[in-house]
CSV table of C-alpha atoms in Angstrom, one decimal:
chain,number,residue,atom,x,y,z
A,1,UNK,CA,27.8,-36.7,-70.2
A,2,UNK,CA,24.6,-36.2,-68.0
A,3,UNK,CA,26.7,-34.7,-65.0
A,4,UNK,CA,29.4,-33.0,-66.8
A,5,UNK,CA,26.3,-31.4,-68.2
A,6,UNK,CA,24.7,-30.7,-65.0
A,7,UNK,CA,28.5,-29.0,-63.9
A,8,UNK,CA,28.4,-26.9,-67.2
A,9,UNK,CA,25.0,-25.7,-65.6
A,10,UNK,CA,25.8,-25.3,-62.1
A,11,UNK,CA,29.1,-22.9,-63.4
A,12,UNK,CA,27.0,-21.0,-65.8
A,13,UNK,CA,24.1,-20.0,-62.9
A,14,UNK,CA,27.1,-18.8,-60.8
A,15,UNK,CA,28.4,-16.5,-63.5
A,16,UNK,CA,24.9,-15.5,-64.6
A,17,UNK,CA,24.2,-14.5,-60.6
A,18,UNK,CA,26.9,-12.6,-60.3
A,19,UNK,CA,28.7,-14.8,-58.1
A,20,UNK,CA,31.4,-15.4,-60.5
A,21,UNK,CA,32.1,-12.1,-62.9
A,22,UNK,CA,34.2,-11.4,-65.9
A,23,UNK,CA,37.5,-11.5,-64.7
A,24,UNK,CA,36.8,-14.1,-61.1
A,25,UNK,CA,39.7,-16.2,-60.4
A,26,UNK,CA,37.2,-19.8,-59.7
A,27,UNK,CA,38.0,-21.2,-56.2
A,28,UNK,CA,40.0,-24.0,-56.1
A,29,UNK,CA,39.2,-27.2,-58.2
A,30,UNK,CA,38.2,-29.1,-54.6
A,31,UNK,CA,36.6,-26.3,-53.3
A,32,UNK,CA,33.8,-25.3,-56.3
A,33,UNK,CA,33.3,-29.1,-56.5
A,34,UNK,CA,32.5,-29.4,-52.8
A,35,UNK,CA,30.4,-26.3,-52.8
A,36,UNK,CA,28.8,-27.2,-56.0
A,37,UNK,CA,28.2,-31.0,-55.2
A,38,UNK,CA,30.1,-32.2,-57.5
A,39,UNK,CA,33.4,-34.9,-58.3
A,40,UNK,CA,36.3,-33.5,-59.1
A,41,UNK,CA,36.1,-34.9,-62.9
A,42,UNK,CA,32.7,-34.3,-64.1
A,43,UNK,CA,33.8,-30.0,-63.1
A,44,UNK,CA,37.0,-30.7,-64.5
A,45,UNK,CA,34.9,-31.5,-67.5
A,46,UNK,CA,32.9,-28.7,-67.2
A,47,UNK,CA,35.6,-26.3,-67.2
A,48,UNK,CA,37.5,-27.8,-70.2
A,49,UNK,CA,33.8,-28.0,-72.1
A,50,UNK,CA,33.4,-23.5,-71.2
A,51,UNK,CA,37.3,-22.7,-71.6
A,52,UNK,CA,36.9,-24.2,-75.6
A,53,UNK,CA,33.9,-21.6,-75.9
A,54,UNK,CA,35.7,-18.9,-74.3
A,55,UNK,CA,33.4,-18.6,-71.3
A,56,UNK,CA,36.4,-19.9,-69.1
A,57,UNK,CA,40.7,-19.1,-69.4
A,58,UNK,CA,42.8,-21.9,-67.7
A,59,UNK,CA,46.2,-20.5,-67.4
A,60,UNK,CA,48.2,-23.3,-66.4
A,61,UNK,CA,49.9,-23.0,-63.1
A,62,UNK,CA,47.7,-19.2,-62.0
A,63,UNK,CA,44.4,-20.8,-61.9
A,64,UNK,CA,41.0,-20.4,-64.5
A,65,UNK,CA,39.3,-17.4,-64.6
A,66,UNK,CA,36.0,-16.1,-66.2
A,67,UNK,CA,36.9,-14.1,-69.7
A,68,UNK,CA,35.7,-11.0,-70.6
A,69,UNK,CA,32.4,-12.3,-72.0
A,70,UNK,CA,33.0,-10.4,-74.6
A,71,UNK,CA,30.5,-11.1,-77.3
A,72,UNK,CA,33.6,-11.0,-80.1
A,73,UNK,CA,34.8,-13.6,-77.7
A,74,UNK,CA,32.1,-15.9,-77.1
A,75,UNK,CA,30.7,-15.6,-80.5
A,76,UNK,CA,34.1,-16.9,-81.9
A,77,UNK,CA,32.8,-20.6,-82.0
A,78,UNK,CA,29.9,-19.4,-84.1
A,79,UNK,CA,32.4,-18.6,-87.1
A,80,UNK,CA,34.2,-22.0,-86.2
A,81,UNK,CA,31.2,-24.1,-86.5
A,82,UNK,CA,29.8,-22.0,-89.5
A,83,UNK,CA,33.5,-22.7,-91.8
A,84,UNK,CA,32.4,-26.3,-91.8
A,85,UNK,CA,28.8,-25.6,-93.5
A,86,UNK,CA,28.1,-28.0,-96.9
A,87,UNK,CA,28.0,-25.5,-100.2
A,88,UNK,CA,24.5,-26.2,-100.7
A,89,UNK,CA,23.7,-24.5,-97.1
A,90,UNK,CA,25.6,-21.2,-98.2
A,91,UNK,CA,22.3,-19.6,-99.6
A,92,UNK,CA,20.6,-20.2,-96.0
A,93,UNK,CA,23.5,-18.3,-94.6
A,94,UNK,CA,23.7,-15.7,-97.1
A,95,UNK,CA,20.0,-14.9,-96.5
A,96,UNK,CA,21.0,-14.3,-93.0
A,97,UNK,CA,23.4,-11.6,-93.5
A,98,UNK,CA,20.9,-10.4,-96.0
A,99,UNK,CA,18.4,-9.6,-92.8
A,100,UNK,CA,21.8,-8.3,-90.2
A,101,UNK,CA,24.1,-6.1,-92.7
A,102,UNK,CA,22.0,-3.8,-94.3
A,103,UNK,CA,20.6,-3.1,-90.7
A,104,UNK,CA,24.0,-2.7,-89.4
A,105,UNK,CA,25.2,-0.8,-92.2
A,106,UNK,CA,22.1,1.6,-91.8
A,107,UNK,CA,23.2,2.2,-88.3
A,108,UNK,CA,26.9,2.7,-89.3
A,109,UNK,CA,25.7,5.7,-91.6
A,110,UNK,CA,25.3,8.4,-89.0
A,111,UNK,CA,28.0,6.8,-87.1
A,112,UNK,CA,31.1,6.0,-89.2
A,113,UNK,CA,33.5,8.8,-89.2
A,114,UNK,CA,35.0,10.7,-91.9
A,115,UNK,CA,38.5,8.6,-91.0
A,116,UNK,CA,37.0,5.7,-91.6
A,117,UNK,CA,35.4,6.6,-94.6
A,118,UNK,CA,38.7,7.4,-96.3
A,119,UNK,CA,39.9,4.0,-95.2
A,120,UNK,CA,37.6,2.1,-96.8
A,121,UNK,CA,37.9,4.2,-99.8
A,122,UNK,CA,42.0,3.6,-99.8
A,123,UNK,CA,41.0,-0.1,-99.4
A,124,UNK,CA,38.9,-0.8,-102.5
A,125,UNK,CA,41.4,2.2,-104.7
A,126,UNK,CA,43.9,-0.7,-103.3
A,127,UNK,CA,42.4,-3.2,-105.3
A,128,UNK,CA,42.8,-2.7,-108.9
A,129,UNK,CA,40.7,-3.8,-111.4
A,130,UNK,CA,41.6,-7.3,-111.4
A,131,UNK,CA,42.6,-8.3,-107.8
A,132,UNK,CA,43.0,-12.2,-107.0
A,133,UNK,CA,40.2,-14.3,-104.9
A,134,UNK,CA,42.7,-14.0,-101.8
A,135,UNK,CA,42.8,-10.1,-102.0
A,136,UNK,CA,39.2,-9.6,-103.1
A,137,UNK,CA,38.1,-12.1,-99.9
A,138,UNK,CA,40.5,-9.8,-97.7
A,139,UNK,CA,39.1,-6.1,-98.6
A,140,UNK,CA,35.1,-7.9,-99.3
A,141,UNK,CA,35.9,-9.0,-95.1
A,142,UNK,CA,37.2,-5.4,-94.0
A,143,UNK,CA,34.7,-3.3,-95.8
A,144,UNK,CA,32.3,-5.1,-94.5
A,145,UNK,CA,33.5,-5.6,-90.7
A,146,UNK,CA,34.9,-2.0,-91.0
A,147,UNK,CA,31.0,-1.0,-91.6
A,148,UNK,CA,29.6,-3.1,-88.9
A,149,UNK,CA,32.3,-1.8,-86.5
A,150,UNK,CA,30.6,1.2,-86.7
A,151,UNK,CA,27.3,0.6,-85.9
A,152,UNK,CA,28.2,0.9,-82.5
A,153,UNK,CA,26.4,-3.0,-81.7
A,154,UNK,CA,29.4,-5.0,-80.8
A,155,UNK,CA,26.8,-7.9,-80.6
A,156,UNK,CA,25.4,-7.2,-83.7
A,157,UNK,CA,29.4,-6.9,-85.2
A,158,UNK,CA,30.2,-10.5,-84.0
A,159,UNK,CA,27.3,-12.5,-84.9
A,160,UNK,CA,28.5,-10.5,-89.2
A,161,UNK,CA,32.1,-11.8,-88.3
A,162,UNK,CA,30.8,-15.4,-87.2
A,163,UNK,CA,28.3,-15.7,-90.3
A,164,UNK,CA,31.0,-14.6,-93.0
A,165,UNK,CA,34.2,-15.5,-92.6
A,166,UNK,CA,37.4,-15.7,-94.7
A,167,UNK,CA,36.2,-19.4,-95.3
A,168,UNK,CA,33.2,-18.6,-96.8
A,169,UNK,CA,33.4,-15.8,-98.6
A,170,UNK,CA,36.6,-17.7,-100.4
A,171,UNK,CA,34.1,-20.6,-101.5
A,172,UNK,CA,31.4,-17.2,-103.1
A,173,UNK,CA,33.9,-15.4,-104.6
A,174,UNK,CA,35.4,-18.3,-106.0
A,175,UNK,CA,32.7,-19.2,-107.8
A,176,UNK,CA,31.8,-15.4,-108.8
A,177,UNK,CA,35.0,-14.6,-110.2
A,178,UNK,CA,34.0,-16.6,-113.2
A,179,UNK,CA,32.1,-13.9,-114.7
A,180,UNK,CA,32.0,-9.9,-114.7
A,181,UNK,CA,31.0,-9.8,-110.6
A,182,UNK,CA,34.4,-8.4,-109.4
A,183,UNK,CA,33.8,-5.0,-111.5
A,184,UNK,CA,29.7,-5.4,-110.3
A,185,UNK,CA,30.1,-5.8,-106.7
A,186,UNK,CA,33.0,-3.1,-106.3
A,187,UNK,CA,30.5,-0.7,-108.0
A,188,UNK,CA,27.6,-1.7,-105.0
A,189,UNK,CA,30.8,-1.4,-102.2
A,190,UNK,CA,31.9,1.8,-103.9
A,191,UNK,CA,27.5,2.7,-103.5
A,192,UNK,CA,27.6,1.7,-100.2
A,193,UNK,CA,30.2,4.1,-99.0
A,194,UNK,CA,29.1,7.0,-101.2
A,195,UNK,CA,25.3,6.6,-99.2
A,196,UNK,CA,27.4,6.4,-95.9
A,197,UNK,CA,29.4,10.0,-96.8
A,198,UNK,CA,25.9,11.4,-97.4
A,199,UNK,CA,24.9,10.1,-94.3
A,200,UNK,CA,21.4,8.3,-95.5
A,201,UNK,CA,20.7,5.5,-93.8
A,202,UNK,CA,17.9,4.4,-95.8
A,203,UNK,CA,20.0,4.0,-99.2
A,204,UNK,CA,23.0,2.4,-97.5
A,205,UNK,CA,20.5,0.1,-96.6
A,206,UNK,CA,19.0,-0.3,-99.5
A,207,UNK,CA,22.7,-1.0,-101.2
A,208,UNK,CA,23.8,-3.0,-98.7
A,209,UNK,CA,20.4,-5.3,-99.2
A,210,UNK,CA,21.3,-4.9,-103.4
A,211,UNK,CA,24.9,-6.1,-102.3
A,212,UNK,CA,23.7,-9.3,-101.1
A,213,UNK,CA,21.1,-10.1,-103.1
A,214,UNK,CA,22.9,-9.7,-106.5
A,215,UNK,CA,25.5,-12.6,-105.0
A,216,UNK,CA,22.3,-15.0,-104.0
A,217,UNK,CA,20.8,-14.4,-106.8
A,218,UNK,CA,24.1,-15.3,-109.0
A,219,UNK,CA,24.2,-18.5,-106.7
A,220,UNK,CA,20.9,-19.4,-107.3
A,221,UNK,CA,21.3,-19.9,-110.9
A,222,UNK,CA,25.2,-21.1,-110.9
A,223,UNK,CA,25.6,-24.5,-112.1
């Protein structure tokens, strides 16, 4: 593991350098591993290890290149790894987005065009007054995304989309469809997107933060 390690390492200061950029074919498999110091298997380990985080594409029978490094790429493993979190570490994650969405959705509000505004609108009128978990988890995941699309961040956009995906927002609203917080949190989405129109940033904050605390708060004292 110790020189498969040491190859991951050796790869990542050549694309960090610039001697590899997004979008460099890698030299051939005997060639990096000459230049590099390295067998044959530990780079071939190496590669196999950065293609599963996106860092690296291997297309068989072309050659493996360096990806985009886009950070909706690389932070894709993020919202892997965070879909296998225990339910009694969802507060710990929802007290993250509590700290990243209202910033982003303060950013969004001089940002987010009129467009955009009207879809989101259409997308919660979509909903009805009694929509099913899959449907509610579906617009909860675009309003939200939607708003941090526009905050013009695209880091700040992917590390939202890897803390709350479809996985655990199903295993929240689950558990808040029990009582009266489908009507309650369409009202704060519905607040949210009225502070946007008017372009304050401060009270889209200040709902988005409302948003998210009024589901930890029902967590906290759920059974």
């Amino acid at each position: 593991m110790a020189v498969t390690d040491e190859a991951i390492g050796k790869i990542k200061d050549m694309i960090v350098s610039g001697a590899l950029r997004p979008g460099d074919r890698l030299p051939k498999e005997s060639e990096l591993a000459a230049e590099l110091g390295l067998s044959r298997n530990s780079l071939r380990e190496a590669v196999r290890a950065l293609s599963l985080i996106r860092i690296l594409d291997v297309r068989q029978g072309d050659g493996t290149y360096v990806t985009s490094l886009d950070p909706q790429l690389l932070l894709e493993a993020m919202g892997f790894v965070v879909d296998f979190h225990r339910d009694d570490t969802v507060l710990e994650f929802l007290a993250v987005r509590r700290i990243l969405e209202p910033a982003a959705t303060a950013m969004a509000a001089p940002r987010i065009s009129e467009q955009q505004l009207d879809a989101l609108s259409v997308q919660l009128d979509a909903l009805g007054a009694a929509p099913s978990v899959e449907e509610l988890v579906a617009c909860d995941l675009e309003f939200h995304r939607g708003i941090a699309q526009s905050a013009g961040n695209s880091v700040l956009c992917a590390l939202l989309d890897g803390l709350s995906g479809p996985a655990t927002r199903a295993r929240i609203w689950r558990g808040l469809t029990r009582e009266d917080a489908v009507a309650r949190t369409l009202r704060e989405h519905r607040a949210i997107l009225a502070a946007l129109r008017d372009r304050d940033a401060e009270a889209a904050r200040s709902w988005a933060t409302v948003h998210i605390a009024s589901v930890e708060q029902w967590l906290r004292g759920s059974p």
